[in-house]
Coordinates of C-alpha atoms and ligand atoms in Angstrom, one line a residue:
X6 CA -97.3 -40.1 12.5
X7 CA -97.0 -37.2 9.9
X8 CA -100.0 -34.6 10.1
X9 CA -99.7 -31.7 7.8
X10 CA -102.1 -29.0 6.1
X11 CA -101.6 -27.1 2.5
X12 CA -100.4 -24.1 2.4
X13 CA -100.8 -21.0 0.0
X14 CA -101.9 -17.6 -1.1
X15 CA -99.3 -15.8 1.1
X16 CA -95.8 -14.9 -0.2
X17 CA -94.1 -12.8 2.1
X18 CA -92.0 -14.7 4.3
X19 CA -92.1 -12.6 7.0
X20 CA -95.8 -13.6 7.8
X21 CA -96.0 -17.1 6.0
X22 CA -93.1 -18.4 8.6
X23 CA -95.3 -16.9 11.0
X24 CA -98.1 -19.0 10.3
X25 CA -95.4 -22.0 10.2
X26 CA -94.2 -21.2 13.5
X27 CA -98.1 -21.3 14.5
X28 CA -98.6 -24.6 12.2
X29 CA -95.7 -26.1 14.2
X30 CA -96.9 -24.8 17.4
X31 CA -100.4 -26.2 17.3
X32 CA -98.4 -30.2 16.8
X33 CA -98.1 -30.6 12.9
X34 CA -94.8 -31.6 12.0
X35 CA -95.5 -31.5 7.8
X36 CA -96.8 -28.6 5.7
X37 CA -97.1 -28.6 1.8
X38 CA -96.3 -25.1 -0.1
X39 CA -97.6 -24.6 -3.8
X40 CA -95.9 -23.5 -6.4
X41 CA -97.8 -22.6 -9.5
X42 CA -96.6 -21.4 -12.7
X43 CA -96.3 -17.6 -11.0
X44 CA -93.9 -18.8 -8.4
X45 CA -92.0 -20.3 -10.8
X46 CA -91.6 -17.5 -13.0
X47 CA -91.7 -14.6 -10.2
X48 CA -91.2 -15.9 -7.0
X49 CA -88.3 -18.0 -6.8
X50 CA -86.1 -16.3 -3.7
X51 CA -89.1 -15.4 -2.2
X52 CA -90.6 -19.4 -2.6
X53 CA -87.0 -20.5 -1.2
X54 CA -87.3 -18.4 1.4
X55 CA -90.9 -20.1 2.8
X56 CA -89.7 -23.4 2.0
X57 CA -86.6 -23.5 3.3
X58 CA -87.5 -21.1 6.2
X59 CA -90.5 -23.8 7.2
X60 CA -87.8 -26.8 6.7
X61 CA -85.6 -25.0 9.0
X62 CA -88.4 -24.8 11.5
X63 CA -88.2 -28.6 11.8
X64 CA -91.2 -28.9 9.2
X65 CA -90.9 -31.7 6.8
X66 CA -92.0 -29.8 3.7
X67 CA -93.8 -31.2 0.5
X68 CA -94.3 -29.0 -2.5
X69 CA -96.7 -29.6 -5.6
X70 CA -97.1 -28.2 -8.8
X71 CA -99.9 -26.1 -8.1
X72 CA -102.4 -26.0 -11.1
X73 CA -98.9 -25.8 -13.2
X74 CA -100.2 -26.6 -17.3
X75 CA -103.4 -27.3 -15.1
X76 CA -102.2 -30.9 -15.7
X77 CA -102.3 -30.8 -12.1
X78 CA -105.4 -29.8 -9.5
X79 CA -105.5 -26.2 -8.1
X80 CA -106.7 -22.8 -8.7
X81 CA -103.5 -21.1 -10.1
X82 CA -104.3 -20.5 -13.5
X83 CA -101.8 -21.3 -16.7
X84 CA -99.9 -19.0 -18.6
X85 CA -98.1 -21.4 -20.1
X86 CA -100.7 -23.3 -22.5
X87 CA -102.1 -19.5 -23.0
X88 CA -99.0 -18.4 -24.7
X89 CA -98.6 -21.1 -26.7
X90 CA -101.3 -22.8 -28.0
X91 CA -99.5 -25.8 -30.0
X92 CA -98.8 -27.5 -25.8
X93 CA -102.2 -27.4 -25.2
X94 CA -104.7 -30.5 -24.9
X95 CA -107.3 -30.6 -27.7
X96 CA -111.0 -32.4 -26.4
X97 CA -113.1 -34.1 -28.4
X98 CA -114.4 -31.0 -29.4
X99 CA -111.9 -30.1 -31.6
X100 CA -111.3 -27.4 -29.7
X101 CA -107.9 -26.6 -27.4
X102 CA -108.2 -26.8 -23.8
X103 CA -106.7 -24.5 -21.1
X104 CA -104.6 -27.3 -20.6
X105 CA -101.1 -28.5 -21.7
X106 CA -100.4 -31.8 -23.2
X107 CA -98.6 -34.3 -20.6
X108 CA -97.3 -35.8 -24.1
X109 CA -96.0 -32.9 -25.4
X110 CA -92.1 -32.1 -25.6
X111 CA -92.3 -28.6 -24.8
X112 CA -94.3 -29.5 -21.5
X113 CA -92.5 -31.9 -20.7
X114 CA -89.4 -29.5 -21.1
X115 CA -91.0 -26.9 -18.6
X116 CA -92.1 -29.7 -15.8
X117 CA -88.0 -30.7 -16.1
X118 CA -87.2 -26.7 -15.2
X119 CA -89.8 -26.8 -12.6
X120 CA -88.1 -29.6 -10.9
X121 CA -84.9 -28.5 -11.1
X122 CA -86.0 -24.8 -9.4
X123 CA -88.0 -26.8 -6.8
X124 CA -85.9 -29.3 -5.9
X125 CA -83.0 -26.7 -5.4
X126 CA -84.7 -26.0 -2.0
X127 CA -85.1 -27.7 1.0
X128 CA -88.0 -29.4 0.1
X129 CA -88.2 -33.4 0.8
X130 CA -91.1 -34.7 -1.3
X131 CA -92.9 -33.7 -4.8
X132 CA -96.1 -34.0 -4.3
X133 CA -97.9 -34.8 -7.9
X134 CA -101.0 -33.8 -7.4
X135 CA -103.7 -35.2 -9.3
X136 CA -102.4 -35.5 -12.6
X137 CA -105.1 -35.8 -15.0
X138 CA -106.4 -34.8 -18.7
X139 CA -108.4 -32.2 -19.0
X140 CA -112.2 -32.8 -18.1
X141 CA -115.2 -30.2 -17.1
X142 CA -117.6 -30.8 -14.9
X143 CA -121.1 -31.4 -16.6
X144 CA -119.5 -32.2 -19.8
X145 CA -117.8 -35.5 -18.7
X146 CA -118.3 -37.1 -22.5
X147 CA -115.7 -34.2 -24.4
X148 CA -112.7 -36.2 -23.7
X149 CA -109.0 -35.3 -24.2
X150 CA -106.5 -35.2 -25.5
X151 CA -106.5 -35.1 -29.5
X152 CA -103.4 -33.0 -29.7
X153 CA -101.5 -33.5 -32.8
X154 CA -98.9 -34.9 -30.4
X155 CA -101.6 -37.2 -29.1
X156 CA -103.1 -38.2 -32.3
X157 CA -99.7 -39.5 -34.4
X158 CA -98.6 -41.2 -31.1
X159 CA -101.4 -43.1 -31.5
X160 CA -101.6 -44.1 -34.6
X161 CA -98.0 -45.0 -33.9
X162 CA -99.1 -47.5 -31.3
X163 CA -102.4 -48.7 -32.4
X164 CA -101.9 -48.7 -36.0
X165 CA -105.3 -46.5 -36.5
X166 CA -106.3 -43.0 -36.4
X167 CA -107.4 -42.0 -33.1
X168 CA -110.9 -42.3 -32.6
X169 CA -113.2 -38.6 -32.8
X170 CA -116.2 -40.1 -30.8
X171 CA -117.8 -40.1 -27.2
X172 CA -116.4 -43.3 -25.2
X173 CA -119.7 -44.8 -25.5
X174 CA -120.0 -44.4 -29.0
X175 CA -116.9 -46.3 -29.7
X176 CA -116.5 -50.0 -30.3
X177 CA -115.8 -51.4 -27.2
X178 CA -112.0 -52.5 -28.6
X179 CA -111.2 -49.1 -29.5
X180 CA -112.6 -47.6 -26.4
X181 CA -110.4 -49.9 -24.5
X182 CA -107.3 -48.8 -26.5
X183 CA -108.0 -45.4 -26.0
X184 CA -108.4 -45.4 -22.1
X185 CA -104.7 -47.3 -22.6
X186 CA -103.2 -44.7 -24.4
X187 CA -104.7 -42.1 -21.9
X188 CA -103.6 -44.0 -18.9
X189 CA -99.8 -45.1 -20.1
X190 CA -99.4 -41.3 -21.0
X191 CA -99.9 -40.1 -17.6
X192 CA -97.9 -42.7 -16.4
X193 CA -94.7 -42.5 -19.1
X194 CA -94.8 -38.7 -17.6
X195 CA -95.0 -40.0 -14.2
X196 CA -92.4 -42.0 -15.0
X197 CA -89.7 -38.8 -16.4
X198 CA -90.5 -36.5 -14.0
X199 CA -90.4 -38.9 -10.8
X200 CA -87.2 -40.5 -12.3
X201 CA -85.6 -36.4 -12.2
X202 CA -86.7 -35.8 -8.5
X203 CA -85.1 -39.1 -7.4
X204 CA -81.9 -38.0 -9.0
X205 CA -81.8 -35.0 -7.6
X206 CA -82.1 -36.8 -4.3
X207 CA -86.1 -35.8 -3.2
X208 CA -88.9 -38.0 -2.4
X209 CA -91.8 -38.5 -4.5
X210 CA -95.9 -38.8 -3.7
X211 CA -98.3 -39.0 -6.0
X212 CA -102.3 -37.8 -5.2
X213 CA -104.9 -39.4 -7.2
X214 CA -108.3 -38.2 -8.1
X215 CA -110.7 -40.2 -6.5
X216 CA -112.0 -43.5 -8.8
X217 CA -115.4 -41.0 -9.8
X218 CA -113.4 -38.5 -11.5
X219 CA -112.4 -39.4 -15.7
X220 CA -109.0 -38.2 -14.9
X221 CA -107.3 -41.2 -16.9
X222 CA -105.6 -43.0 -14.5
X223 CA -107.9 -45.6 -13.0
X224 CA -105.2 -48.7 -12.0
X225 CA -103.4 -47.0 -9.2
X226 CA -101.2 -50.2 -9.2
X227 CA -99.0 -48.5 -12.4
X228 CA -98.2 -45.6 -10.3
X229 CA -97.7 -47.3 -7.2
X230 CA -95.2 -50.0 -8.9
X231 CA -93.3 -47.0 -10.7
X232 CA -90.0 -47.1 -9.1
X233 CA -89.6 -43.7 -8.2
X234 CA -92.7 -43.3 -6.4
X235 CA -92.4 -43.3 -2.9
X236 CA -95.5 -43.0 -1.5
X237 CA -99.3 -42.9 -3.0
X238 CA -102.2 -40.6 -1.8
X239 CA -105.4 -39.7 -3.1
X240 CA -108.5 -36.9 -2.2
X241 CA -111.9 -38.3 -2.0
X242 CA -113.3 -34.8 -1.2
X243 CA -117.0 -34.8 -0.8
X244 CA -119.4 -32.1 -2.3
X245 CA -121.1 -29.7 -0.3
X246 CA -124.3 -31.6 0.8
X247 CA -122.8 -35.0 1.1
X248 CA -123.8 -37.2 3.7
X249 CA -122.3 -38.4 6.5
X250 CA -122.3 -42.0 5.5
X251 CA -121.3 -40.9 2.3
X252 CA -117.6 -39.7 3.8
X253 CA -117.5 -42.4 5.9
X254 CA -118.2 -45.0 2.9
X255 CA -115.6 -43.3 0.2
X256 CA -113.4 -42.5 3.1
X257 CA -112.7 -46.1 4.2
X258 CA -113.4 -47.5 0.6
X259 CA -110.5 -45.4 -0.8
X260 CA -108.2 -45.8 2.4
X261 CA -108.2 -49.4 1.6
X262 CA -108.0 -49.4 -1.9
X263 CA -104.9 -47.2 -1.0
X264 CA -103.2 -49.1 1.7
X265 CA -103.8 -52.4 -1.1
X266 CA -101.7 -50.7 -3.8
X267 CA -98.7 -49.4 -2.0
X268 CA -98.4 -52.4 0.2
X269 CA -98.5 -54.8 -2.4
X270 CA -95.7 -52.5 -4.0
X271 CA -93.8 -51.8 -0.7
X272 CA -94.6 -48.0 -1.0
X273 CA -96.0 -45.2 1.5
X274 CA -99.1 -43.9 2.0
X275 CA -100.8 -40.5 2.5
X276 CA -104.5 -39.6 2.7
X277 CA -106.1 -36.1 1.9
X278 CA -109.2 -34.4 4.5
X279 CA -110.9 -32.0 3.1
X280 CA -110.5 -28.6 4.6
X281 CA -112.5 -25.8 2.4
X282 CA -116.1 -25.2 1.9
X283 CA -117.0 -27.0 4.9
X284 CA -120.4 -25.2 6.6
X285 CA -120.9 -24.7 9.7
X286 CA -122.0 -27.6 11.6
X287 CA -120.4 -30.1 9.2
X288 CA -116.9 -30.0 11.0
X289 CA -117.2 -33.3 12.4
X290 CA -117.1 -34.6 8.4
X291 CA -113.2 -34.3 8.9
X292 CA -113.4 -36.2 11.7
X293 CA -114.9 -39.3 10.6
X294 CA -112.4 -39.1 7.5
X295 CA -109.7 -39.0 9.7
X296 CA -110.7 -41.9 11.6
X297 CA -111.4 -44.3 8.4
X298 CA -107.6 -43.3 7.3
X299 CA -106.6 -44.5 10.7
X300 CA -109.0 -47.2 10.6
X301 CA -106.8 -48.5 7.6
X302 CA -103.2 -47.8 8.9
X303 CA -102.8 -44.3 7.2
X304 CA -100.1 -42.8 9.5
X305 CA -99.7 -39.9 6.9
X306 CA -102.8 -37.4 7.0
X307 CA -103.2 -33.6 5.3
X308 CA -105.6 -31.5 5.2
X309 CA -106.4 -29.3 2.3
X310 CA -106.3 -26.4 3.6
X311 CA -104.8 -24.1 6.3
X312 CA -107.6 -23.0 8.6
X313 CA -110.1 -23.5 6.7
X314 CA -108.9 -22.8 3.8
X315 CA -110.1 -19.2 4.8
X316 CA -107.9 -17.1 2.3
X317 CA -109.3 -18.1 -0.5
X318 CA -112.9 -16.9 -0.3
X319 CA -114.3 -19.1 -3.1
X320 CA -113.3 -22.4 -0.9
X321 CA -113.5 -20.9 2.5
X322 CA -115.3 -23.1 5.2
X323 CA -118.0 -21.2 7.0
X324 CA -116.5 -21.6 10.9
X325 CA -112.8 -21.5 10.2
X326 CA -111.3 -21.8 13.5
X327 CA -113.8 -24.9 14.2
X328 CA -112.4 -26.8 10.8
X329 CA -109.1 -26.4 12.1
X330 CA -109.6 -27.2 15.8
X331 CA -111.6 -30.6 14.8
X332 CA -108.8 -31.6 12.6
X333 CA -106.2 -30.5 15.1
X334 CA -108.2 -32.3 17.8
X335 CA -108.7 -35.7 15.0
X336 CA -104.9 -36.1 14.4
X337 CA -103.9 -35.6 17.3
X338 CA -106.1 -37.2 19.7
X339 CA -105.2 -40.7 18.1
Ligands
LIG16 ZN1 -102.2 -34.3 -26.5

């Protein structure tokens, strides 16, 4: 069984191998590093130092693209689509997004760099973490992306300009193409970047949003039949307040709908608990997540985040030491 937890937020070797020597100590055998557009750009010795310090330990190490064009979840923030504002995603809005454009060349450009940095570690697997166009919360109906890029690609493939209306103002034809376009662009990315980690030797997983979020890519079988996807995870955090029927229901709804896809297409699978925000007297949520992964043969389990998540005080859990000690005690009970 492979149990891991996220790691981030600390870049001096010295103490982060520390914390992997604790990591390994308390039975995990799998820790994921971010690396964010800073790290690319500042931190590369120091990144290959924690990577291939933790590999060294015996750790099997997976690294994603931590908020990198924010194409991708986390809190790192993007320098990249503020410096040049032709990459970035456009919503329906008209207006451009802190986002880049998974269809844009220049993006696309960076992502290859990135890969080539990262994967010149000891890293085994590129995680792709929720790879999505850009949505807010509240404002679900301002959809992207009506790029320039976007819009003659379309028009390209569909024969017609791009439609500048709400998804449920559109005739139901064009709403149809439109989700296509959305969907086959995340997944013609998928395809370039997972095809340049598998040359390069490395393993790829991708993490998708769970089904309630707009992120664009709603049949996981395209990304699971991709051939250079190894393996097929997904996150179906719960908000602050949820129930505990409610984890228990999405938990073993999306284990299954997980363990569908990738055996139907001979691929791994991996399943997210999350680790941040939890309040005190809710640790037992991670629990019962665990045990519907289990329930449906998920032999692969992370938590997002270290202890807690306790370094980053916007997502810190309320009890620390008790999120970590349930999850250590849920994995490795079984
Ligand atoms: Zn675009």
């Amino acid at each position: 069984m492979i149990k891991g937890v996220s790691y981030f937020g600390v870049r001096s070797p010295r103490l982060a191998l520390m914390d992997m020597e604790g990591i390994k100590a308390a039975g995990f055998n799998a820790v994921l590093h971010t690396w964010s557009e800073e790290d690319q750009q500042y931190y590369f010795d120091t990144m290959k130092q924690i990577v291939d310090g933790t590999a060294d330990l015996g750790l099997d190490v997976y690294v994603n693209p931590w908020g990198v064009g924010r194409v991708f979840g986390g809190e790192a923030y993007s320098e990249l689509s503020a410096r040049n504002h032709d990459l970035c995603q456009v919503a329906l809005d008209g207006k451009p997004k802190v986002a880049a454009c998974p269809n844009h060349p220049e993006f696309r450009a960076y992502m290859h760099k990135w890969i080539e940095t990262v994967c010149a570690t000891k890293v085994s697997t590129i995680f792709w973490d929720e790879p999505h166009f850009y949505f807010e919360k509240g404002g679900l109906q301002n959809w992207s992306c009506r790029c320039p890029v976007c819009r003659e690609k379309f028009h390209k493939q569909f024969g017609y300009e791009m439609p500048a209306v709400t998804f449920d103002q559109m005739p139901p034809d064009q709403a149809r193409d439109v989700k296509r376009f959305r969907e086959e662009s995340l997944i013609d990315f998928l395809k370039e970047m997972t095809d340049d980690v598998h040359a390069r030797g490395k393993r790829n997983c991708v993490c998708m949003l769970p089904p309630w979020f707009p992120a664009g890519l709603d049949d996981w079988s395209k990304v699971a039949r991709l051939e250079s996807v190894d393996e097929v995870a997904s996150d179906p955090y719960w908000e602050k307040g949820a129930s505990e029927e409610w984890v228990r229901e999405k938990y073993a709804e999306t284990a299954r709908k997980l363990t569908e896809v990738a055996a139907k297409h001979g691929k791994a699978v991996q399943m997210w608990i999350k680790a941040y925000q939890i309040e005190a007297g809710r640790e037992n949520d991670l629990a019962i997540a665990v045990e519907e992964s289990r329930k449906a043969g998920i032999e692969n389990i992370f938590a997002w985040s270290y202890r807690g998540t306790e370094t980053l005080s916007w997502l810190k859990s309320d009890r620390p030491d008790e999120v970590a000690r349930v999850f250590r005690k849920a994995v490795g009970s079984i």
